[in-house]
PDB file of C-alpha atoms in Angstrom:
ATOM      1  CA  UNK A   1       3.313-133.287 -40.400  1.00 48.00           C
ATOM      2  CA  UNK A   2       7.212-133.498 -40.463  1.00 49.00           C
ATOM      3  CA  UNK A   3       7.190-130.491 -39.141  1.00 48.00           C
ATOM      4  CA  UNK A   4       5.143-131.005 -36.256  1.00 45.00           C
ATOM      5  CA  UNK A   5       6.781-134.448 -34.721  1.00 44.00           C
ATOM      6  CA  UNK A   6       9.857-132.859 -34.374  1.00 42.00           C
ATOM      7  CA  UNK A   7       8.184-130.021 -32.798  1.00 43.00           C
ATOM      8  CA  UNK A   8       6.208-131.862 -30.259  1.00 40.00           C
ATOM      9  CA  UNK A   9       9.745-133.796 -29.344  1.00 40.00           C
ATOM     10  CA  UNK A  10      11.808-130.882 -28.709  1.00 42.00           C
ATOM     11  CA  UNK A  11       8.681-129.579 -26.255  1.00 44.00           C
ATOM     12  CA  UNK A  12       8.420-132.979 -24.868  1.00 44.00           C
ATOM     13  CA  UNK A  13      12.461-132.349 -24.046  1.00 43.00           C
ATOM     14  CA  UNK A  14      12.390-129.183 -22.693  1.00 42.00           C
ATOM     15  CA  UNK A  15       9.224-130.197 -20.499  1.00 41.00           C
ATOM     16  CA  UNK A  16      11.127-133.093 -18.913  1.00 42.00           C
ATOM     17  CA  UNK A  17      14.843-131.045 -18.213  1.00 43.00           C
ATOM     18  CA  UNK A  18      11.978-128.593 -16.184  1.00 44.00           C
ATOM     19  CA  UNK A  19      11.184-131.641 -14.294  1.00 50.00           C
ATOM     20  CA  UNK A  20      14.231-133.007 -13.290  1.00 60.00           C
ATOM     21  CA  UNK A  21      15.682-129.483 -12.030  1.00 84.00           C
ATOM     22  CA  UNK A  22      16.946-129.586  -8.261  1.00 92.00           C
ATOM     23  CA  UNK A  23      14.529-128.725  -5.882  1.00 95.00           C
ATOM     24  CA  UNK A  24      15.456-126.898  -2.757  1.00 96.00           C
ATOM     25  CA  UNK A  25      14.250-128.130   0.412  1.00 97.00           C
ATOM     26  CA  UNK A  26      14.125-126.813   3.558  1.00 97.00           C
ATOM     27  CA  UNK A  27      15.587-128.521   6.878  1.00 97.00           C
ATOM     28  CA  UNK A  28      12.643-129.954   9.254  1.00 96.00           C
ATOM     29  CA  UNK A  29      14.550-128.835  13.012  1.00 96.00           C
ATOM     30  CA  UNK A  30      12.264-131.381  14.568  1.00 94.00           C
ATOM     31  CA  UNK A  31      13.145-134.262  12.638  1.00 95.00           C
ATOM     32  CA  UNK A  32      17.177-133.516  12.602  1.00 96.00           C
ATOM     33  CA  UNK A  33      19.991-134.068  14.925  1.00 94.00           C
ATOM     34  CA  UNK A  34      23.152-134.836  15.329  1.00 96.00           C
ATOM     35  CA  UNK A  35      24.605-137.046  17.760  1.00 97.00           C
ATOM     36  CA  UNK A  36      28.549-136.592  19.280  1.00 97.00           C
ATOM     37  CA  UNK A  37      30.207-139.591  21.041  1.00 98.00           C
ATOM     38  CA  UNK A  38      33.646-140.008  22.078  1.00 98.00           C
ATOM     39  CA  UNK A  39      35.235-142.239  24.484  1.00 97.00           C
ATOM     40  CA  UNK A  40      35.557-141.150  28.030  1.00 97.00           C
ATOM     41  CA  UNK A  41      38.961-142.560  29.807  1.00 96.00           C
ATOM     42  CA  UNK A  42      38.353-145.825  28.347  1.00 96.00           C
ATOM     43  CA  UNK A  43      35.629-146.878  30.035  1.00 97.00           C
ATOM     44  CA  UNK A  44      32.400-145.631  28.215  1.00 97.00           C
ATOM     45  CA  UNK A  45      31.070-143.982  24.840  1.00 97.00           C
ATOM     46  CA  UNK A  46      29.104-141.396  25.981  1.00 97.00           C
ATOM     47  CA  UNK A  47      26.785-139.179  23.322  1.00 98.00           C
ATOM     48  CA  UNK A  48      25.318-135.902  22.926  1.00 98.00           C
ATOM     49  CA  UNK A  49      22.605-134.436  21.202  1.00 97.00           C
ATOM     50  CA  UNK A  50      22.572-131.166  19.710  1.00 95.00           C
ATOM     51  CA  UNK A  51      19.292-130.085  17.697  1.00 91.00           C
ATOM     52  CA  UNK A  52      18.080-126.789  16.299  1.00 86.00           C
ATOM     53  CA  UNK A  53      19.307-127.501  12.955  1.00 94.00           C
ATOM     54  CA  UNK A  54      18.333-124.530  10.109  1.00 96.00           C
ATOM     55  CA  UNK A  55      19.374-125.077   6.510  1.00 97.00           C
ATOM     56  CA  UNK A  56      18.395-125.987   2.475  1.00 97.00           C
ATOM     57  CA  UNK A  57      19.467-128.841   1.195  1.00 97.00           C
ATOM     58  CA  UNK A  58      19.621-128.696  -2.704  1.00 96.00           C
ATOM     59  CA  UNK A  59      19.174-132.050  -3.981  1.00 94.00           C
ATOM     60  CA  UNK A  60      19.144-132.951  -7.993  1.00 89.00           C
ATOM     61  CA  UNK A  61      18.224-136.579  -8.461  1.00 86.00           C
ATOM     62  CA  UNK A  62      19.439-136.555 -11.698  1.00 89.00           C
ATOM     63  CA  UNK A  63      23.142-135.222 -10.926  1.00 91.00           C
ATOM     64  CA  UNK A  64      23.124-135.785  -6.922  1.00 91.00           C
ATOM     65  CA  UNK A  65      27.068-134.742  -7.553  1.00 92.00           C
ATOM     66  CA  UNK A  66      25.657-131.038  -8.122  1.00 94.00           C
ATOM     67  CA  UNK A  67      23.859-131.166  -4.884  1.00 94.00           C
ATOM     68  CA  UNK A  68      24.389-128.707  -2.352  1.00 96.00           C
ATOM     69  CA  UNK A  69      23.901-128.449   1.218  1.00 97.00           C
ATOM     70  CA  UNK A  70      24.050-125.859   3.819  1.00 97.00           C
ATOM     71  CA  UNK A  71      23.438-126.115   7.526  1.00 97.00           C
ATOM     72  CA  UNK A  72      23.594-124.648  10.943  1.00 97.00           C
ATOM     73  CA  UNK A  73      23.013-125.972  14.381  1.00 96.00           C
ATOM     74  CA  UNK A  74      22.732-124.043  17.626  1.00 96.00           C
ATOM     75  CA  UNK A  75      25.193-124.912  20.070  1.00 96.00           C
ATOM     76  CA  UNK A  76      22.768-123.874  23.190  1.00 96.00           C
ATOM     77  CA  UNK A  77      20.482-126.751  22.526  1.00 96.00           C
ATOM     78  CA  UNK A  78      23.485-129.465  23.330  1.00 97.00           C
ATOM     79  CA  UNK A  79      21.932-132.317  25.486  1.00 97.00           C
ATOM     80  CA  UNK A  80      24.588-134.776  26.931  1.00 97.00           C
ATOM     81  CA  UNK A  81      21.708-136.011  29.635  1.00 96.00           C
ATOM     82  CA  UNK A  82      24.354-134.397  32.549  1.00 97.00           C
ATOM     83  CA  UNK A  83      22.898-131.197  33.022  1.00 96.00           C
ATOM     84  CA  UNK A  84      26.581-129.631  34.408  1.00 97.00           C
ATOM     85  CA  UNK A  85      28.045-131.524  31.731  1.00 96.00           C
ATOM     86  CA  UNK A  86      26.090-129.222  29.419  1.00 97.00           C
ATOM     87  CA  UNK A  87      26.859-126.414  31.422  1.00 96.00           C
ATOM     88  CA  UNK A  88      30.479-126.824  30.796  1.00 96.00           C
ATOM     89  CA  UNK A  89      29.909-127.765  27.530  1.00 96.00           C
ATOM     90  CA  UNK A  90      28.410-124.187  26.436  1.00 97.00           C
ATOM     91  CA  UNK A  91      31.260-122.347  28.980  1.00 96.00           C
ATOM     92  CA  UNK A  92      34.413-120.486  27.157  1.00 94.00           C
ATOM     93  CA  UNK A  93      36.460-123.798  27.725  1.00 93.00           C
ATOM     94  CA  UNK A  94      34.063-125.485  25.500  1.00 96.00           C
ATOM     95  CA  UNK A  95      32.450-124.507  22.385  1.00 97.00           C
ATOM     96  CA  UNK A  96      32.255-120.725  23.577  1.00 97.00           C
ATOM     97  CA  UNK A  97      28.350-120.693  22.516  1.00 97.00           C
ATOM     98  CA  UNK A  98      27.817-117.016  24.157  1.00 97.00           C
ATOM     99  CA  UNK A  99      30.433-116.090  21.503  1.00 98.00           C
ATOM    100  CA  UNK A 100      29.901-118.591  18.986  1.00 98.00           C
ATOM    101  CA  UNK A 101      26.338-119.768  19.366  1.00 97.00           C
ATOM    102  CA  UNK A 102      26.101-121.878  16.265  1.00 97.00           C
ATOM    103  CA  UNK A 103      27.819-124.699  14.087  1.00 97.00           C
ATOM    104  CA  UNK A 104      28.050-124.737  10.189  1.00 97.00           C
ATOM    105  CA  UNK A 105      28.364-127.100   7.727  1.00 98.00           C
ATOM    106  CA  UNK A 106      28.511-125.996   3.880  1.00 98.00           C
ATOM    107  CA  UNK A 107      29.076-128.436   1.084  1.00 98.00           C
ATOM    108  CA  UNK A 108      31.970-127.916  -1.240  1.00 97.00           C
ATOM    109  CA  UNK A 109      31.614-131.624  -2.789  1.00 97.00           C
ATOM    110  CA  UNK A 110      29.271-134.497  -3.692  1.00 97.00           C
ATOM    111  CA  UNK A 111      30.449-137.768  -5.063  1.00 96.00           C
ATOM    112  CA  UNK A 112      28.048-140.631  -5.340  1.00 95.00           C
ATOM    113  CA  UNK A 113      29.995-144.046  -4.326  1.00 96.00           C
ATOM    114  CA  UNK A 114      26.756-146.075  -4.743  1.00 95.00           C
ATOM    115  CA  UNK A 115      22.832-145.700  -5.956  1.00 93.00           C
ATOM    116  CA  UNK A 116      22.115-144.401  -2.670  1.00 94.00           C
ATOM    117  CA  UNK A 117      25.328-143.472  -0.940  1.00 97.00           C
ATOM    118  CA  UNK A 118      27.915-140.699  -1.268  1.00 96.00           C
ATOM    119  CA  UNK A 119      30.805-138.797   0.563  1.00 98.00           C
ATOM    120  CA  UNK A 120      29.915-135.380   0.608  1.00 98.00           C
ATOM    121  CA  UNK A 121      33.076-132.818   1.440  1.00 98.00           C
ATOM    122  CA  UNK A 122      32.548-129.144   2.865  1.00 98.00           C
ATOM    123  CA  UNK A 123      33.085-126.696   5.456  1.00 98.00           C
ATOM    124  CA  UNK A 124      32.789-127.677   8.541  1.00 98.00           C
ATOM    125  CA  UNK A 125      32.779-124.639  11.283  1.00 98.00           C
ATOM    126  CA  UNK A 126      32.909-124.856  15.254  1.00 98.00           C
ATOM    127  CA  UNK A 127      33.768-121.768  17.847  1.00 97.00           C
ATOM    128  CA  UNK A 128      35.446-119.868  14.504  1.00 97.00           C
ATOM    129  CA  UNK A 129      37.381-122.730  13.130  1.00 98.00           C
ATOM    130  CA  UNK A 130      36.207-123.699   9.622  1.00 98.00           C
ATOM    131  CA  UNK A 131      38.171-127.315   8.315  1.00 98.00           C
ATOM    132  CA  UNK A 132      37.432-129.423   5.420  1.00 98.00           C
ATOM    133  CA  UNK A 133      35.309-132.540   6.712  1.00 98.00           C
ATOM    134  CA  UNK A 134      34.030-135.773   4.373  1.00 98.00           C
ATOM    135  CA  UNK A 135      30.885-137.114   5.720  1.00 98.00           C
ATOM    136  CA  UNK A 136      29.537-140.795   4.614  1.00 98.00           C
ATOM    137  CA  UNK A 137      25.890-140.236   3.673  1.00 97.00           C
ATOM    138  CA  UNK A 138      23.069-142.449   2.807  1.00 97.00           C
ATOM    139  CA  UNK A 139      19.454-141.369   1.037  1.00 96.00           C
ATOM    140  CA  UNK A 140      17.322-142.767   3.119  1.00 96.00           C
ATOM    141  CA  UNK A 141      14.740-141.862   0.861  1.00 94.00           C
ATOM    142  CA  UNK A 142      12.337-139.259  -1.382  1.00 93.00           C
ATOM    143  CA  UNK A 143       8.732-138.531  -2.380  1.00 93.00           C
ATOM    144  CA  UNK A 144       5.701-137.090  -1.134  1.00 94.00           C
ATOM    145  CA  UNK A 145       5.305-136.853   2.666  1.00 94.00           C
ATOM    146  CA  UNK A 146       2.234-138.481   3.875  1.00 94.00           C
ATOM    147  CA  UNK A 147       1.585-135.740   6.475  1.00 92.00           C
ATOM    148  CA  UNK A 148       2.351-132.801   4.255  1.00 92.00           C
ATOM    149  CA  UNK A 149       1.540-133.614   1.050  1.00 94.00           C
ATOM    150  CA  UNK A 150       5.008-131.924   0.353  1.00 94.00           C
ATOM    151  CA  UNK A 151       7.867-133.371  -1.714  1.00 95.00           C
ATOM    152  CA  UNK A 152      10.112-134.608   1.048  1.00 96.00           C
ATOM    153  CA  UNK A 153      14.210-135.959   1.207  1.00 96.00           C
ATOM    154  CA  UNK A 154      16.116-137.837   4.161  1.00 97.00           C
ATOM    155  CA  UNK A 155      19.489-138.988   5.054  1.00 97.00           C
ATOM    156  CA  UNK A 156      22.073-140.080   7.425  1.00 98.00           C
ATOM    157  CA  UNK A 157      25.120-139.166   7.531  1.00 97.00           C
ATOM    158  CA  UNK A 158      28.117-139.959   9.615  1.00 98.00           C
ATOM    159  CA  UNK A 159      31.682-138.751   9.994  1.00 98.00           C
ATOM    160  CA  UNK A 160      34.573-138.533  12.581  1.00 98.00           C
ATOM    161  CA  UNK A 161      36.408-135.203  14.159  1.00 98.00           C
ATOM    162  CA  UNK A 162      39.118-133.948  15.796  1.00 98.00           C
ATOM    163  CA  UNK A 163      38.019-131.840  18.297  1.00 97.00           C
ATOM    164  CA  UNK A 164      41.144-129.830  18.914  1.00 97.00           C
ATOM    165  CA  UNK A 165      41.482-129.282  15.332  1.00 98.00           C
ATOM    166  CA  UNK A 166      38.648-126.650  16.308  1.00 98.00           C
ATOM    167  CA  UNK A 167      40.452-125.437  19.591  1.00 96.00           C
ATOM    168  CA  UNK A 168      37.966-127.816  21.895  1.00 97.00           C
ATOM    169  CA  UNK A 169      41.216-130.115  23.744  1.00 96.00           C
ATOM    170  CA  UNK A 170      39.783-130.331  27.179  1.00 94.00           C
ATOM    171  CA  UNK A 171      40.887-133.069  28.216  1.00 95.00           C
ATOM    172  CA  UNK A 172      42.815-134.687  25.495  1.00 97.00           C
ATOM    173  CA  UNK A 173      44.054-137.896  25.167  1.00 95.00           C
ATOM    174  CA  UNK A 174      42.101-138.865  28.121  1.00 96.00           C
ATOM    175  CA  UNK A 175      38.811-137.808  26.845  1.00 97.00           C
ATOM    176  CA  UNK A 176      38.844-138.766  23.049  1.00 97.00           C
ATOM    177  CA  UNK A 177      40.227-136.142  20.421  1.00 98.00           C
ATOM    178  CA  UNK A 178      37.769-137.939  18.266  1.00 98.00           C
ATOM    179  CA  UNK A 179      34.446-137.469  18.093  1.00 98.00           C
ATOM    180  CA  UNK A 180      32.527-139.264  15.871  1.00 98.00           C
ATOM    181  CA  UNK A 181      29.411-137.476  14.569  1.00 98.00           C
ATOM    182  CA  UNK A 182      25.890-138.826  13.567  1.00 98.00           C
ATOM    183  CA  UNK A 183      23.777-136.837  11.753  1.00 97.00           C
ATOM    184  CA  UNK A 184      20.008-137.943  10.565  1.00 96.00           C
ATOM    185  CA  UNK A 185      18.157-135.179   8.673  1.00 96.00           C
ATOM    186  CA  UNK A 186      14.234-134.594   6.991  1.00 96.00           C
ATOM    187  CA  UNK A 187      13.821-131.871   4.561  1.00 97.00           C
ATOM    188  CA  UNK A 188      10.782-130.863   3.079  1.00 96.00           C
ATOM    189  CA  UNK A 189      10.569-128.570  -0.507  1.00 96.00           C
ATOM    190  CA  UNK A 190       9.539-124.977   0.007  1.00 87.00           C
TER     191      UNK A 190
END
């Protein structure tokens, strides 16, 4: 019987670490976007969305600091509500999207800075210029989907950009060199 207990322990140990691996989820394009603003002359804030977002996002709840994530958006689906805004916006003087038709983000760093909160560092890549960005991100929350069934993961995450850092200074200092970035994201697991 001494024998057995610690046994049934070690089995009961292994069983859980299976548990609590990180599961892999995959990036719902219909409930992601991010939104651009930046300040126009002075006078207003104006925003953009751009959707189309394809990715994973590796998430382990029990070490969210080994978390991974790695996204793209297409640039041809920006939506500023100015249709020749958008126009110019996918033009060479722009973000190029005929020769670079989509964004990238890939993690490089977690830290948590709360239960739910964390700066997460990585690669941040517009019209061929890849610089280190740190977003602020919140979990908005995990568990099973209602519609799906599926194990499901949100968050929001927001961060600000220089856009000629990525060779995008139309404008500049007139129009904003910042841009701050929005980003709210649902992932389901595979």
């Amino acid at each position: 019987m001494n024998k057995f207990i610690p046994a049934v322990l070690v089995s009961g140990l292994i069983s859980a670490g299976a548990f609590a691996a990180p599961v892999s989820y995959q990036i719902d394009p219909t409930h992601t976007s991010v939104i651009a603003s930046w300040n126009h002359f002075g006078f207003s804030n104006p925003t953009a969305a751009i959707n189309g977002a394809e990715g994973t996002i590796v998430f382990d709840n029990d070490a969210p600091e080994d978390s991974k994530i790695d996204v793209s958006v297409k640039i041809d689906t920006i939506d500023s509500f100015v249709k020749k805004l958008n126009e110019e916006f996918v033009g060479a003087d722009w973000f190029n999207a005929a020769k670079f038709p989509s964004a990238t983000f890939t993690s490089t760093d977690v830290e948590m800075t709360g239960d739910k909160t964390m700066e997460v560092t990585g690669d941040l890549t517009i019209k061929g210029v890849t610089k280190s960005v740190t977003m602020d991100v919140t979990l908005n929350g995990s568990g099973v989907h209602p519609m799906t069934q599926k194990e499901a993961i949100g968050f929001d995450a927001m961060t600000t950009i220089k856009r000629s850092d990525f060779g995008i200074d139309m404008y500049v200092p007139n129009v904003s060199d910042e841009v701050t970035l929005h980003i709210t994201t649902e992932a389901q697991a595979r």
